Structure formats: C-alpha cells, structure tokens
Coordinates of C-alpha atoms in Angstrom, one line a residue:
Chain A
M1 CA 0.2 -0.1 -0.1
R2 CA 2.5 2.4 0.9
E3 CA 4.5 1.6 -2.3
R4 CA 1.7 1.9 -4.4
N5 CA 0.9 5.3 -2.9
D6 CA 5.1 7.1 -3.2
E7 CA 4.5 5.4 -6.8
W8 CA 1.3 7.5 -7.2
T9 CA 3.0 10.8 -5.8
G10 CA 6.1 10.3 -7.5
L11 CA 4.0 10.3 -10.6
M12 CA 2.6 12.8 -9.8
R13 CA 5.6 15.1 -8.8
S14 CA 6.6 14.3 -12.3
A15 CA 3.5 15.3 -14.3
I16 CA 3.1 18.4 -12.6
A17 CA 7.1 18.8 -13.4
G18 CA 5.7 18.1 -17.5
D19 CA 6.3 14.7 -17.9
S20 CA 2.8 13.9 -20.2
A21 CA 3.8 10.1 -19.8
A22 CA 4.2 10.0 -16.3
Y23 CA 0.8 11.5 -16.0
H24 CA -0.7 8.8 -18.5
R25 CA 0.6 6.3 -16.6
L26 CA -0.5 7.7 -13.1
L27 CA -4.0 8.0 -14.8
K28 CA -3.7 4.3 -15.9
A29 CA -3.0 3.4 -12.9
V30 CA -5.8 4.6 -10.7
T31 CA -8.3 4.3 -12.8
P32 CA -8.6 0.3 -12.0
V33 CA -9.4 1.3 -8.1
L34 CA -11.6 4.1 -9.0
R35 CA -13.6 1.4 -10.8
A36 CA -13.5 -0.7 -8.0
A37 CA -14.5 1.6 -5.7
A38 CA -17.1 3.0 -8.0
R39 CA -18.3 -0.7 -8.7
C40 CA -18.7 -1.1 -4.6
G41 CA -20.3 2.0 -4.1
L42 CA -23.0 1.7 -6.9
A43 CA -23.9 -2.0 -5.1
R44 CA -24.3 -1.0 -1.5
A45 CA -26.5 2.1 -2.6
G46 CA -28.2 -0.5 -4.5
Q47 CA -27.4 0.8 -8.2
P48 CA -26.5 -1.6 -11.2
V49 CA -23.1 -1.5 -11.2
D50 CA -22.9 -0.8 -14.6
Q51 CA -23.2 2.8 -14.6
S52 CA -20.0 3.1 -12.7
E53 CA -17.8 3.9 -15.5
D54 CA -19.6 7.2 -15.7
I55 CA -18.2 7.7 -12.4
V56 CA -14.5 6.8 -13.1
Q57 CA -14.9 9.4 -16.4
D58 CA -15.8 12.4 -13.9
I59 CA -13.3 11.6 -10.9
L60 CA -10.8 11.6 -13.7
L61 CA -12.2 15.0 -15.4
A62 CA -11.9 16.6 -12.0
V63 CA -8.3 15.1 -11.1
H64 CA -7.7 16.4 -14.3
L65 CA -9.0 20.1 -13.7
K66 CA -8.1 20.7 -10.2
R67 CA -4.8 19.0 -9.8
H68 CA -3.3 22.3 -9.1
T69 CA -5.2 22.1 -5.7
W70 CA -3.0 18.8 -4.8
D71 CA 0.2 20.1 -2.6
A72 CA 3.0 18.1 -4.2
E73 CA 4.3 18.2 -1.1
A74 CA 1.4 15.4 0.5
P75 CA 0.6 12.0 -0.6
F76 CA -1.3 11.7 -4.0
A77 CA -4.0 9.3 -2.9
P78 CA -5.7 11.1 -0.1
W79 CA -5.8 13.4 -2.2
L80 CA -7.1 11.4 -5.2
F81 CA -9.8 9.6 -2.9
A82 CA -11.3 12.7 -1.4
I83 CA -11.8 13.8 -4.9
A84 CA -13.4 10.4 -5.8
R85 CA -15.7 10.3 -3.1
N86 CA -16.7 13.7 -3.6
K87 CA -17.3 12.4 -6.8
L88 CA -18.9 9.2 -6.1
I89 CA -21.3 11.0 -3.7
D90 CA -22.4 13.5 -5.8
A91 CA -23.3 10.9 -8.7
L92 CA -25.0 8.7 -5.7
R93 CA -27.2 11.9 -4.6
R94 CA -28.0 12.4 -8.4
R95 CA -29.6 9.1 -8.9
G96 CA -31.6 10.0 -6.0
R97 CA -29.5 7.9 -2.9
R98 CA -28.0 9.6 -0.5
I99 CA -25.4 7.3 1.0
F100 CA -22.0 7.5 3.1
V101 CA -18.9 6.7 1.6
D102 CA -16.0 5.2 3.3
I103 CA -13.1 6.8 2.3
D104 CA -11.6 3.4 3.2
D105 CA -13.4 1.6 -0.1
F106 CA -10.8 3.2 -1.6
A107 CA -7.7 2.9 0.4
E108 CA -8.0 -0.9 1.0
T109 CA -8.7 -1.8 -2.8
L110 CA -6.2 -4.7 -3.4
P111 CA -4.7 -4.3 -7.6
G112 CA -5.9 -8.0 -7.6
E113 CA -9.3 -7.6 -6.9
V114 CA -10.5 -4.8 -9.6
P115 CA -12.9 -5.2 -12.6
A116 CA -10.0 -5.1 -15.8
E117 CA -12.8 -4.7 -18.2
T118 CA -14.0 -1.4 -18.8
A119 CA -18.1 -1.3 -19.3
S120 CA -19.4 1.4 -21.6
A121 CA -19.7 4.4 -20.4
G122 CA -22.8 7.0 -21.9
E123 CA -22.2 10.7 -20.1
V124 CA -19.3 12.2 -21.0
A125 CA -19.8 11.2 -24.9
A126 CA -23.2 11.8 -24.7
Q127 CA -22.2 15.9 -23.7
L128 CA -19.3 15.4 -26.4
K129 CA -22.1 16.1 -29.0
T130 CA -23.1 19.4 -26.9
L131 CA -19.9 21.3 -27.7
P132 CA -19.3 23.5 -30.3
E133 CA -17.6 22.1 -33.6
R134 CA -13.9 22.9 -33.0
Q135 CA -14.0 21.6 -29.5
R136 CA -15.2 18.7 -30.5
E137 CA -13.3 17.9 -33.3
V138 CA -10.0 18.9 -31.5
L139 CA -10.7 16.1 -28.7
Q140 CA -12.3 13.5 -30.8
S141 CA -9.0 13.4 -32.9
I142 CA -6.5 13.3 -29.7
A143 CA -9.2 10.7 -27.8
V144 CA -10.8 8.5 -30.3
E145 CA -8.2 8.7 -33.5
A146 CA -5.1 9.1 -30.6
A147 CA -3.7 11.9 -32.8
S148 CA -1.2 14.2 -31.7
I149 CA -1.6 17.8 -30.8
K150 CA 0.5 18.4 -33.8
D151 CA -0.9 15.9 -36.1
T152 CA -4.5 17.7 -34.9
A153 CA -3.2 21.2 -36.1
A154 CA -2.1 20.0 -39.1
K155 CA -5.5 18.1 -40.1
F156 CA -7.7 21.1 -39.2
S157 CA -4.9 23.8 -40.3
M158 CA -4.9 24.8 -36.6
S159 CA -1.6 26.3 -34.6
E160 CA -0.7 23.6 -32.0
G161 CA -1.3 26.4 -29.2
A162 CA -4.7 27.0 -30.9
V163 CA -5.1 23.1 -30.4
R164 CA -4.7 23.4 -27.0
V165 CA -6.7 26.1 -25.8
A166 CA -9.4 23.9 -28.1
L167 CA -8.8 20.4 -26.1
H168 CA -8.5 22.6 -22.5
R169 CA -11.8 23.8 -23.4
G170 CA -13.3 21.6 -25.0
L171 CA -12.8 19.5 -21.1
A172 CA -13.7 22.1 -19.3
S173 CA -17.1 22.9 -20.8
L174 CA -17.8 18.8 -20.8
T175 CA -16.7 19.0 -16.9
A176 CA -19.3 21.8 -16.6
K177 CA -22.0 20.1 -18.3
L178 CA -21.5 16.7 -16.7
R179 CA -22.3 18.8 -12.9
E180 CA -25.6 20.3 -14.5
Chain B
M1 CA -22.8 6.9 -32.2
M2 CA -19.8 9.0 -30.1
R3 CA -18.2 7.2 -28.2
M4 CA -15.1 7.8 -25.6
D5 CA -14.0 4.5 -23.7
T6 CA -11.5 5.8 -20.6
D7 CA -8.9 4.8 -22.2
Q8 CA -9.2 7.4 -24.6
L9 CA -10.3 9.9 -22.2
I10 CA -7.3 8.8 -20.0
R11 CA -5.1 9.9 -23.5
T12 CA -6.9 13.0 -24.1
L13 CA -6.7 14.6 -20.3
A14 CA -2.7 13.2 -20.9
A15 CA -2.6 15.8 -24.0
D16 CA -3.6 18.3 -22.1
N17 CA -0.7 17.7 -19.4
A18 CA 0.7 21.3 -20.5
H19 CA -2.1 23.2 -19.3
R20 CA -1.6 23.9 -15.5
G21 CA -4.4 25.9 -13.4
R22 CA -3.6 28.8 -11.3
P23 CA -3.0 28.6 -8.0
V24 CA -6.3 28.9 -6.1
G25 CA -4.7 31.7 -4.1
F26 CA -3.7 34.2 -7.1
A27 CA -7.1 33.2 -8.9
L28 CA -8.7 34.8 -4.8
M29 CA -6.1 37.4 -5.4
M30 CA -7.0 39.2 -8.9
A31 CA -10.9 38.3 -7.9
L32 CA -10.7 40.2 -4.7
L33 CA -8.5 42.9 -6.2
A34 CA -11.2 43.4 -9.6
A35 CA -13.7 43.5 -6.8
A36 CA -12.4 46.5 -4.7
P37 CA -12.6 48.9 -6.7
V38 CA -16.8 48.5 -6.5
S39 CA -16.7 48.1 -2.5
L40 CA -14.8 51.7 -2.5
L41 CA -16.9 53.4 -4.8
M42 CA -19.7 52.2 -3.2
F43 CA -18.1 53.5 0.5
F44 CA -16.6 56.6 -1.1
T45 CA -19.6 58.0 -3.1
E46 CA -22.5 56.7 0.2
L47 CA -20.4 57.0 2.8
G48 CA -16.9 58.3 3.7
I49 CA -14.5 58.5 6.3
R50 CA -16.5 60.1 9.2
P51 CA -14.8 63.5 9.4
D52 CA -13.4 63.5 12.8
V53 CA -11.2 60.9 11.6
M54 CA -7.9 62.6 13.3
M55 CA -9.8 63.0 16.9
A56 CA -11.0 59.1 16.5
M57 CA -7.7 58.2 16.2
R58 CA -6.8 59.1 19.9
N59 CA -9.5 56.1 21.2
P60 CA -7.9 53.2 21.7
F61 CA -11.3 51.6 20.6
F62 CA -11.4 52.9 17.8
G63 CA -8.2 51.0 16.3
L64 CA -9.2 47.7 17.7
K65 CA -12.5 48.1 16.0
F66 CA -9.9 47.9 12.7
A67 CA -8.4 44.9 14.3
V68 CA -11.2 42.7 14.9
T69 CA -13.0 42.9 10.9
L70 CA -8.9 43.0 9.5
A71 CA -8.6 39.5 12.1
L72 CA -11.9 38.7 10.9
A73 CA -10.6 39.1 6.9
I74 CA -7.2 37.5 7.0
A75 CA -8.0 34.8 8.8
A76 CA -11.1 33.5 6.4
I77 CA -8.4 34.1 3.8
A78 CA -6.6 32.2 5.2
V79 CA -9.2 29.4 6.2
S80 CA -10.7 29.6 2.7
L81 CA -7.5 28.9 0.5
H82 CA -6.6 25.8 3.1
L83 CA -10.5 24.9 2.4
S84 CA -10.4 24.4 -1.8
R85 CA -8.2 21.4 -1.0
P86 CA -10.2 18.5 -1.5
E87 CA -8.7 17.0 1.5
A88 CA -8.9 19.5 3.7
S89 CA -11.7 20.0 6.8
L90 CA -11.7 22.8 8.8
R91 CA -10.0 20.3 11.9
G92 CA -6.9 22.2 10.7
L93 CA -7.0 26.0 10.9
G94 CA -10.5 26.8 12.1
W95 CA -9.2 27.7 15.3
L96 CA -8.0 30.6 12.9
L97 CA -11.5 32.0 13.0
L98 CA -11.5 32.7 16.9
A99 CA -9.3 35.1 16.5
P100 CA -11.5 38.3 16.0
V101 CA -13.7 36.9 18.4
G102 CA -11.0 36.7 21.0
I103 CA -10.1 40.7 19.8
L104 CA -13.5 41.3 20.9
G105 CA -13.7 40.1 23.8
A106 CA -10.7 41.1 25.2
A107 CA -11.5 44.7 23.7
I108 CA -15.3 44.1 25.9
G109 CA -13.4 43.5 28.7
G110 CA -11.2 46.7 28.2
E111 CA -14.1 48.7 28.3
M112 CA -15.4 47.3 30.8
M113 CA -12.5 48.0 33.0
M114 CA -12.5 51.7 32.3
P115 CA -15.2 54.2 33.8
Q116 CA -17.7 55.5 31.0
R117 CA -19.7 58.9 30.8
L118 CA -22.6 56.7 28.9
P119 CA -24.7 53.2 29.8
M120 CA -23.9 50.3 28.5
M121 CA -27.1 50.3 26.5
T122 CA -26.5 53.4 25.4
R123 CA -22.8 52.3 23.4
L124 CA -23.9 48.7 22.5
V125 CA -27.8 50.6 20.8
G126 CA -24.9 53.0 19.6
K127 CA -26.4 55.5 16.7
N128 CA -25.5 53.9 13.7
S129 CA -27.2 50.4 13.9
A130 CA -29.6 51.0 10.9
V131 CA -26.5 52.0 8.3
C132 CA -24.4 49.4 10.0
M133 CA -26.3 46.7 9.2
M134 CA -27.0 48.2 5.7
A135 CA -24.0 49.1 5.0
I136 CA -21.5 46.0 5.6
P137 CA -23.7 43.4 3.8
V138 CA -23.9 46.1 0.7
L139 CA -20.2 46.7 0.6
S140 CA -19.8 42.5 0.7
L141 CA -21.6 42.1 -2.1
P142 CA -19.4 42.9 -4.8
L143 CA -16.3 41.8 -2.6
L144 CA -18.2 38.0 -1.7
A145 CA -18.5 37.8 -5.7
G146 CA -15.1 38.2 -6.3
A147 CA -14.5 36.0 -3.5
L148 CA -16.5 33.1 -4.9
V149 CA -15.2 33.5 -8.9
G150 CA -12.0 33.2 -6.7
L151 CA -12.2 30.5 -4.9
R152 CA -13.8 28.4 -7.9
H153 CA -10.8 27.4 -8.7
G154 CA -10.8 25.3 -6.1
A155 CA -12.5 22.1 -5.1
P156 CA -13.6 22.2 -1.6
A157 CA -15.4 19.4 -0.3
R158 CA -18.0 21.3 1.5
P159 CA -19.0 23.9 -0.8
A160 CA -21.7 25.8 1.4
L161 CA -18.9 25.7 4.2
A162 CA -16.4 27.3 1.9
G163 CA -19.5 29.8 0.7
A164 CA -19.9 30.6 4.5
I165 CA -16.5 31.4 4.7
A166 CA -15.7 33.5 1.5
G167 CA -18.7 35.6 2.9
L168 CA -17.1 35.9 6.4
L169 CA -14.1 36.8 4.5
S170 CA -16.0 40.0 2.3
A171 CA -18.1 40.7 5.3
G172 CA -14.7 41.5 7.3
L173 CA -13.1 42.9 4.7
A174 CA -16.7 45.5 3.8
A175 CA -16.3 45.9 8.0
T176 CA -13.1 47.2 7.6
L177 CA -14.5 50.0 5.2
Y178 CA -17.3 50.9 6.9
A179 CA -16.0 50.8 10.7
S180 CA -14.0 54.2 9.2
H181 CA -17.3 55.7 9.0
C182 CA -18.8 54.7 12.0
A183 CA -18.8 57.0 14.2
D184 CA -19.6 54.1 16.9
D185 CA -16.6 52.7 18.4
S186 CA -18.0 51.0 21.7
P187 CA -16.9 46.8 21.3
L188 CA -20.4 46.2 22.2
F189 CA -21.8 47.9 19.3
V190 CA -19.4 46.1 17.1
A191 CA -19.7 42.5 18.9
T192 CA -23.9 43.3 18.0
W193 CA -24.1 44.8 14.9
Y194 CA -21.1 44.1 12.9
T195 CA -21.4 40.0 14.0
I196 CA -25.5 40.4 12.5
A197 CA -24.3 42.0 9.6
T198 CA -21.5 39.4 9.0
A199 CA -23.7 36.3 10.3
L200 CA -26.0 38.1 6.9
V201 CA -23.2 38.0 4.7
T202 CA -22.3 34.8 6.0
A203 CA -25.0 33.3 5.4
V204 CA -25.8 34.3 2.0
G205 CA -22.4 33.5 1.3
A206 CA -23.3 29.9 2.4
L207 CA -26.5 29.4 -0.2
A208 CA -24.5 31.1 -3.6
G209 CA -21.5 28.6 -2.2
A210 CA -23.1 25.7 -2.2
K211 CA -24.3 26.1 -5.4
L212 CA -21.3 27.8 -7.2
L213 CA -18.3 25.6 -5.3
R214 CA -19.3 22.4 -6.8
Y215 CA -16.5 20.9 -8.8

C-alpha cells in the first residue's frame, strides 16, 4: 500500500513537472482502483454497477481540472480519494440516493481484486455532442484517433497553441456540463 | 455514434498535461482586486470616512475595530484557501476564526474596566446600527462575488462551508471600510451589529457557495 502511494506521488510530481507520459501512466494506474470503488459504492446503494464507468470518467476529469489544488509535498492518494469520494457521493445523490461513502473503500482496494474490463460509459460521450464543433473535432481527433497535438493541428490547419486551447476548453466545458 | 471510453479519455487528459491551472490563492487575490474598486466606490460615494477621524484615532477603541475586522478577513482568507483543497477540513485551521472573537472579547473586557460617560445599553445600541446593518452587507456583496469567483478554482469538499467562509471574508473586508465611517467605537456596538451584519453575509455566502463552489 505504502509503495503504491509513493509510486503515485512520484508520478504526479513528474506529471506536474511536465512529463505527460508519467501523467498517462498515473491515470492508467489509478483507474482500476477508482473503478472498483465506484462499483462498490453503486452496489451498496442498490444501483446497477454498469454505471460505474461514468463515475470513473467524472472522477478522472475532476482530477485533471483540479490537480493544481494538490500540494506536491503531500501524498497523492488522500487527495485522489477525497475527489473520488466527492464525485461518487455526487453521482449517487443525482441518482436519488444519499449514502455514506467510506474513504477506506478506496484505500483497501487491492489491485488483484479490481475488474479489468471497461464497461461502457455514456455520459461524457453524450455531452461531447453538445460542444462547439471545433472543440469536439479536436477532442475526437486526440481521443478516438489517438492523433498528437501536432497532427491534429495539421489536420485542421490550426496552430498547436489553438489546438491546446480548444482541447482544454473542451475538457473544462465537458466537466461543467456533467455537473448540471 | 460518438464514443469516449476511459482509455481514450485518459489519453486526452494526458495530452492536456501542459495546461496548468492557476493556484487558488492567485485566483482569489485577482478576483478580490477586481471587486475591491466597486466596494470602494460605493463606500466613498455613499458613506466616506468620518470627518473627525483625526480625533477618533486617539481613541484606542477606534483602532480596535480595525483589529477585529482585519483579523476576521485575514483568518477567513487563510481558512478559505485551506478549504479549497479537496482533502482539507476545518479541523486544521478553523481555530484561526476565533482570533477576531478573542480580540473583540478582550476589547469588551477592557472597556468594562474603564470609566464610561454613557451607560452600557446606550453604547451597545449606538447611533448607527441601522446604517451598519445595511452598509456592511451591501459593501460586501461585490467582494463576496469576487471571492466566490476566485474560490471556484478550488475543489472544496463542502461547498456551502467554503461559501460561508467566503462570506466571512467579504464581510471582514467590508466592515473594515465601514469602521472608518462609523462613529460608534464601543466594542459592544461592534459585537452586536457588526456580528449580525456578518452573519447575514455568511448565510448568503453559504447559499451561493452550495451552488457555485461544487466542482
């Protein structure tokens, strides 16, 4: 457990320092743990667990947009689990259930127990349609076609800076729409 | 059919790694600096500093009003920045909010021990209670709006609580302005009317925060 936390904290420090590969690895590493916790929370609230992927994506977006509130001197896991807990409670409340979510649900999840498969998520994809065309195209190019920022810029005859702005604005407004 | 599976989302987030959010403290400072001129303009056009300010400065209780209101504003700024982190709670820094209460208590004790020309109730009721209860909330509204805009950069676990602290913050700053206008210097007056006005702003902040500070 301690080792895992240290690894996450190290990856997040590298990510903040500008290492996108470390950031990618970190998000990959935390996702199974978040997924297991989301399933556990849904099951306990008597909700179908197949909605867990929407919650996972909601958490990942919040982690991304609020990562400047993480103190690089502090361990990463408590910060992550606080956001995850907040989003899980939010999701359950929106589904009409109020439930106590124990932070230990996250901390006690062992990597071996977590389901590996990705259930389908619909909420982010549905909101994608409502974005302005440019933002949607940029997001799709990077997400679905796995194009780099550079390739995306070339494809739409935009500057790389404009692609970055569209990408970030797209992610921010997706998150805002999910909150509604 | 549009799809976004989690691996694709992660790839997209990693691509946006270069974007850095501003620290909440910076966002809060900029938003308050943008809001301050509005409150200052309202203050100087409608109220203004009391004409006998040079005389008033000889009275220690005039100065103590600013100690109380500034202690409230500074403590609330520190607490609101602390609470803007998702894993934070009031337990760490909440005691800071007792600082203005302590100063006010000490001031009341001090005044009790001095000979007074006016009876206690007269000092408490004062002459400006209606203006005070009006001016502090109105002056604090632009500052509260600014504080909420700044704190939206954070990720508070309890948005209503964070909003309430934003209310304390803006009431503390507004009361600092108002204290320079008000001719009632008794700590009993401050403890009564400033507190009611501050409670009002805090309630508005909590209601607004519950809506606006969710992330």
